[in-house]
XYZ file of C-alpha atoms in Angstrom:
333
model
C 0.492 32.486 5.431
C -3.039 31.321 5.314
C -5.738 29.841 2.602
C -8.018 32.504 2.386
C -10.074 31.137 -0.597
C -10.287 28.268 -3.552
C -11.411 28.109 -6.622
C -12.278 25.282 -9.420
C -12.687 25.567 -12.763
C -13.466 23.169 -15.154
C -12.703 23.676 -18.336
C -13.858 21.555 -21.622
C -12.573 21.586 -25.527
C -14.302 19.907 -27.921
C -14.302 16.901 -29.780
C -11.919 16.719 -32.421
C -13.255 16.858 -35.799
C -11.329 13.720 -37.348
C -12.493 10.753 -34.939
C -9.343 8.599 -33.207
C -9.700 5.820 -31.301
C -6.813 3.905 -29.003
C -7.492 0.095 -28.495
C -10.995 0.395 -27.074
C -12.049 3.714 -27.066
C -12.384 7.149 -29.189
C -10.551 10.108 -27.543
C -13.797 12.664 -27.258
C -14.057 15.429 -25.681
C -10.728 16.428 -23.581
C -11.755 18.204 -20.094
C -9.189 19.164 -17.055
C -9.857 20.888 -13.698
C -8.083 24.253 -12.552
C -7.591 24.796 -9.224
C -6.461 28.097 -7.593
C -5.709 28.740 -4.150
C -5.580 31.802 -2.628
C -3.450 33.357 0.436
C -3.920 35.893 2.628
C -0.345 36.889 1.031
C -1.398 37.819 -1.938
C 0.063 34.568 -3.311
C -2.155 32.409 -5.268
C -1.575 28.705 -6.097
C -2.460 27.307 -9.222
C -3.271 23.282 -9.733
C -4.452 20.989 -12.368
C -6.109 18.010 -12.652
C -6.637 15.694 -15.489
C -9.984 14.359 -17.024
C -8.571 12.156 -19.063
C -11.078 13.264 -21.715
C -14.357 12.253 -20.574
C -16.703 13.636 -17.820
C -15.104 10.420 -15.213
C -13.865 11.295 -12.940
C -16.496 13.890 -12.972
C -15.022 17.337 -13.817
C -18.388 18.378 -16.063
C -21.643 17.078 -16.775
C -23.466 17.456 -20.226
C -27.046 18.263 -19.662
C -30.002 17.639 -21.720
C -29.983 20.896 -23.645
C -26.259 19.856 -24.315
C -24.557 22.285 -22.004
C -21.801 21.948 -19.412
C -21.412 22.630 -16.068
C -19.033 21.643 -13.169
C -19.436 18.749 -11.516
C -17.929 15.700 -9.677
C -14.559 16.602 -8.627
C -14.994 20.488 -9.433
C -17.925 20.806 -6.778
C -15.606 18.691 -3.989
C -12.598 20.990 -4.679
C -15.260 23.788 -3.583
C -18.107 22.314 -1.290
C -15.804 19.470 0.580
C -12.246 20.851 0.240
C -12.381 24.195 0.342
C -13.839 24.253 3.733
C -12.006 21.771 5.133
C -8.400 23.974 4.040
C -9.516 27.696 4.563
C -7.384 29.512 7.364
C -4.562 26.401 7.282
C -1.214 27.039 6.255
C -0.705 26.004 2.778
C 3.063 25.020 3.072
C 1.709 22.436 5.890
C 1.208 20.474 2.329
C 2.035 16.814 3.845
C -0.176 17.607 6.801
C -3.153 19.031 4.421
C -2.638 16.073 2.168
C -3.613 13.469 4.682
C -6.387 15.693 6.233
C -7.859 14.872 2.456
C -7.112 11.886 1.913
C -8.790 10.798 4.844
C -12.293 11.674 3.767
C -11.553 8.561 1.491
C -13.030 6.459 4.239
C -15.248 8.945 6.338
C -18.749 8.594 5.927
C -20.568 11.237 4.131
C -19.115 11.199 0.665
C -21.213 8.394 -0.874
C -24.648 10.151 0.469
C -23.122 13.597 -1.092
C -22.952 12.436 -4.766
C -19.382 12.110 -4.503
C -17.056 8.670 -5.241
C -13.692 8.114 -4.480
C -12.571 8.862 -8.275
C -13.442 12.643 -8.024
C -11.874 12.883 -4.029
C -8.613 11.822 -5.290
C -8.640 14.345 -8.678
C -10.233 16.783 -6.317
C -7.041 16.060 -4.074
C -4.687 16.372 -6.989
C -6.100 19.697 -8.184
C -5.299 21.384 -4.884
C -2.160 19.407 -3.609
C -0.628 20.877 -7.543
C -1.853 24.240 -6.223
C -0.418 23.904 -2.926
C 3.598 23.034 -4.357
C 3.022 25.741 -6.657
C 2.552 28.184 -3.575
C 5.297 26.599 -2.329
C 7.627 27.533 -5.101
C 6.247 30.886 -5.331
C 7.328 31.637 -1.962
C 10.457 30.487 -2.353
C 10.466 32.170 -5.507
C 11.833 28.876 -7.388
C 10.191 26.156 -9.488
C 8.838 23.200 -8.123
C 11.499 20.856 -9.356
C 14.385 22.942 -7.611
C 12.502 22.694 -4.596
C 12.259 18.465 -4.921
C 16.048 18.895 -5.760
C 16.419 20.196 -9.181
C 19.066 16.809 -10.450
C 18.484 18.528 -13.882
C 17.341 21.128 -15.821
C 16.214 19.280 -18.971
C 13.969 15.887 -19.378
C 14.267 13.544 -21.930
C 11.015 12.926 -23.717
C 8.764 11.350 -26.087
C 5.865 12.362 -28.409
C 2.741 9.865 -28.728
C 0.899 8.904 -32.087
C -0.153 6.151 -34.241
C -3.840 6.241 -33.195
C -6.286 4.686 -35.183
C -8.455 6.521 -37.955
C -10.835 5.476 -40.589
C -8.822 4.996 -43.979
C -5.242 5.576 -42.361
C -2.971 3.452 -43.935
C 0.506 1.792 -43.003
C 1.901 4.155 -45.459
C -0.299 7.242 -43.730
C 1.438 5.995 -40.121
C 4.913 5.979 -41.163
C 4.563 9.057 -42.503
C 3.107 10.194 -39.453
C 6.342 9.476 -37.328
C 8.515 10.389 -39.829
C 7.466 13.392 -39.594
C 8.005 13.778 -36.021
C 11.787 12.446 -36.421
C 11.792 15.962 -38.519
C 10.673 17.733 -35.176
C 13.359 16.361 -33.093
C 11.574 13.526 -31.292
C 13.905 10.662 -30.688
C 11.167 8.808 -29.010
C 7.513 7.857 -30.066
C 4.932 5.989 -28.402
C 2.147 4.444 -30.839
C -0.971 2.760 -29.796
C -1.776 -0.807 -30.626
C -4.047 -3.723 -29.566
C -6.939 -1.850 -31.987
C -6.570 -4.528 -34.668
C -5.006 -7.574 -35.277
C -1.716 -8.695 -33.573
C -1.024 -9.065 -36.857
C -1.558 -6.517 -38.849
C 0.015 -4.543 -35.588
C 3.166 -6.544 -35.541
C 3.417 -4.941 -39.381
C 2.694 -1.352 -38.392
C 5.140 -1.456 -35.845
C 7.710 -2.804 -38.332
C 6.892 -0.576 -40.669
C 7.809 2.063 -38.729
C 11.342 0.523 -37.362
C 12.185 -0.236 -40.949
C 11.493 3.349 -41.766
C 12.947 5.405 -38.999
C 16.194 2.963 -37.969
C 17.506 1.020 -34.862
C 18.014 4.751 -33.038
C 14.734 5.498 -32.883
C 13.207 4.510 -29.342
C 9.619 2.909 -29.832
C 7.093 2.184 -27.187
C 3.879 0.720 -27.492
C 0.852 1.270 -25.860
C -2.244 -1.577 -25.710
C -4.463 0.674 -23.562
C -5.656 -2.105 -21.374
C -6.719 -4.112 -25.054
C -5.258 -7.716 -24.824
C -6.112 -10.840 -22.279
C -2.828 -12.168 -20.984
C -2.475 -15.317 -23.460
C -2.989 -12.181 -26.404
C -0.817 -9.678 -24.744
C 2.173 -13.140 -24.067
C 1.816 -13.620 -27.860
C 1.775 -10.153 -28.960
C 4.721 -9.398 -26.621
C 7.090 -12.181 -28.540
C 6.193 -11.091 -31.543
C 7.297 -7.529 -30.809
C 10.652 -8.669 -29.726
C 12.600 -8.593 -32.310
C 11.838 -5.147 -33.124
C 13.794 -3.592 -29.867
C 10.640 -1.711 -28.025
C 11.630 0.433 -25.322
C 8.780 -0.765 -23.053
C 4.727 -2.382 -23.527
C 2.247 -0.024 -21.680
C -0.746 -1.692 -20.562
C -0.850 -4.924 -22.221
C -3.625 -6.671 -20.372
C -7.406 -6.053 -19.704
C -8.265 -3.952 -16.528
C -9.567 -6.744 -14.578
C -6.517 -8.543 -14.511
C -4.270 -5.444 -14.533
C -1.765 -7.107 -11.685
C -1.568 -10.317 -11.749
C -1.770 -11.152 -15.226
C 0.262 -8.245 -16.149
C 2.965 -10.391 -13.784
C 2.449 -12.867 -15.953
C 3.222 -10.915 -19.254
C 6.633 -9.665 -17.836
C 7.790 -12.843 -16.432
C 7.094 -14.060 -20.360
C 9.183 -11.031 -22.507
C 11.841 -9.191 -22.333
C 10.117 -6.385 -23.171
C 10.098 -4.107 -19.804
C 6.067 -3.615 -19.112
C 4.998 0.024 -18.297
C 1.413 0.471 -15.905
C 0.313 3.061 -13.732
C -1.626 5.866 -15.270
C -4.440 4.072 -13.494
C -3.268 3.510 -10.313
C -4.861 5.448 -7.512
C -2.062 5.620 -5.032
C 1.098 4.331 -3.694
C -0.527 1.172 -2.808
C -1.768 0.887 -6.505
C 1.658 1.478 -7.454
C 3.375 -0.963 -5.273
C 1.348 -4.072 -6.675
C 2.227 -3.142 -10.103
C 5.982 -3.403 -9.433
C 6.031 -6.194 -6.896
C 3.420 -8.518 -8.672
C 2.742 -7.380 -11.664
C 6.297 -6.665 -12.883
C 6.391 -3.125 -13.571
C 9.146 -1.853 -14.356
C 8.217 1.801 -15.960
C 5.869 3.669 -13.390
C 3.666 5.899 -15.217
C 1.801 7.561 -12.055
C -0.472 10.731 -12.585
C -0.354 12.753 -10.277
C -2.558 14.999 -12.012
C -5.359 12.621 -11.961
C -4.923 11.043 -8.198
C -3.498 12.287 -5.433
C -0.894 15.030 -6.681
C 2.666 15.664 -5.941
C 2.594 14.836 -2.328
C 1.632 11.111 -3.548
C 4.188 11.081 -6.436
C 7.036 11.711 -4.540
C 6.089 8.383 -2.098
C 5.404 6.515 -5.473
C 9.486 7.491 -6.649
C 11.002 6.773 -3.317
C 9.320 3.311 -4.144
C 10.189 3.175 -7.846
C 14.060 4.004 -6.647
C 13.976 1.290 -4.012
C 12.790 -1.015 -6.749
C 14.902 -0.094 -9.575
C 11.763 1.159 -11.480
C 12.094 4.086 -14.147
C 9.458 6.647 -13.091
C 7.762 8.368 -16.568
C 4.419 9.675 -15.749
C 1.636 9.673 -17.340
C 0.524 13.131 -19.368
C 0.669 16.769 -18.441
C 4.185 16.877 -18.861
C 3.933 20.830 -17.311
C 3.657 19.358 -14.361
C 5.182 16.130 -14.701
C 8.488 17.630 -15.820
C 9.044 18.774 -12.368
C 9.248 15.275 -10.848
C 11.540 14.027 -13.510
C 13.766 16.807 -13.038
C 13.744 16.373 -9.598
């Protein structure tokens, strides 16, 4: 079987019409990157990649008139990529993957408009689409092929994000209503206001929905470590599953050490790590101890599946981060 053509496609929704923010930034407009690869089968491949709602890592561009086109990681999926994969065997995956990876540090990309952000979503676009052919010509899903442990994933829902006028009241009505779903899990975002006056929506919430209920918490990045130590005691009491992100991007490792060597709330990091490299700081220094990896915004399911073998070895609990249609097929594996 050989690659015989690839295609990107970037779509874009719209902004939502009621304005929410997390700790430090409104969620706008949310974009993600389809990839298809074509054989000379007949099979076709289909990947995504995730934008995490905003043009970085470059999916689109807005232009002055106020339309979109593809850009960043869209054009490298087609003008770097594609030329570098056409006539290769797609099930040579862990072969391909380094072939692409490599152009990380090659010369060439910088003077072509492109950064390492959009290589590695590029990457994860087409490495999706590659497992996908993979399964296809097997004729099985992805996660049988990685081993198939189980054919259901446990899950969570996430909410509490912060709106003009919304209320402790409006929030606990919020996750009460998706107890009524089913949902025995819910993730709400904090580090927006107060520690405070987050301390008592989090309560609020416990009080309303009982002990059972698994809460996380997510800071977004939103606290500096001496916040984030203080925050983190606070929440104690109140049995959270794990802390996601509690300290500011610049000191995402080694002050997020700090923060789990001070709770006994397990810390969760990693939708912003880049690679298994990224990943193994977080656990060793910083304390992870909940991977969230995306494989949908670097690197893809080749990458993952390094990132697990190193979660295992550590006793880390792998949850990724977002697009659980493709996520679900490394948790069930």
């Amino acid at each position: 079987m050989k690659i015989t053509d690839i295609e990107a496609i970037a779509c874009v929704w719209p902004p939502p019409e009621n304005h929410f923010w997390t700790s430090f930034r409104p969620i706008g407009r949310v974009s993600e990157l389809i990839v298809r690869v074509h054989t000379d089968q007949g099979l076709v491949g289909i990947g995504e990649a995730h934008g995490a709602g905003m043009p970085f890592p470059g999916i689109y561009k807005q232009n002055a008139d106020g339309s979109l086109e593809a850009e960043g990681a869209s054009r490298v999926v087609v003008d770097v990529l594609k030329p570098l994969l056409l006539g290769e065997d797609p099930l040579d995956n862990e072969r391909l993957w380094e072939n692409m990876f490599r152009l990380n540090h090659q010369r060439g990309w910088a003077t072509a408009g492109w950064g390492r952000p959009q290589i590695m979503t590029a990457i994860a676009g087409v490495d999706i689409a590659l497992w996908d052919l993979k399964g296809k010509a097997a004729d099985m899903p992805v996660y049988k092929l990685l081993g198939g442990t189980r054919n259901t994933v446990p899950c969570y829902i996430t909410g509490g994000y912060y709106q003009e006028g919304k209320t402790i009241s409006d929030l606990v009505q919020e996750c009460e209503t998706y107890a009524d779903m089913g949902y025995n899990a819910i993730k709400l975002k904090i580090g927006g206001v107060s520690v405070e006056e987050d301390v008592a929506r989090v309560s609020a919430v416990r009080q309303a929905l009982g002990p059972d209920m698994d809460l996380m918490l997510d800071v977004n990045e939103g606290y500096d470590v001496p916040t984030a130590i203080r925050a983190a005691r606070l929440l104690e009491p109140l049995n959270i599953r794990w802390l996601e992100e509690p300290v500011h991007w610049y000191d995402r490792v080694a002050g997020l050490g700090q923060v789990a060597a001070s709770t006994t709330i397990p810390i969760a990091s990693g939708e912003n790590a880049v690679h298994r490299w990224d990943a193994r700081d977080l656990i060793m220094q910083g304390g992870v101890k909940v991977m969230q990896f995306d494989c949908t915004r670097n690197c893809g399911v080749t990458e993952c599946l390094k990132v697990a073998s190193l979660c295992a070895m550590q006793n880390v609990r792998l949850a990724p981060h977002h697009d659980p249609q493709i996520h679900g097929h490394l948790v069930a594996a």
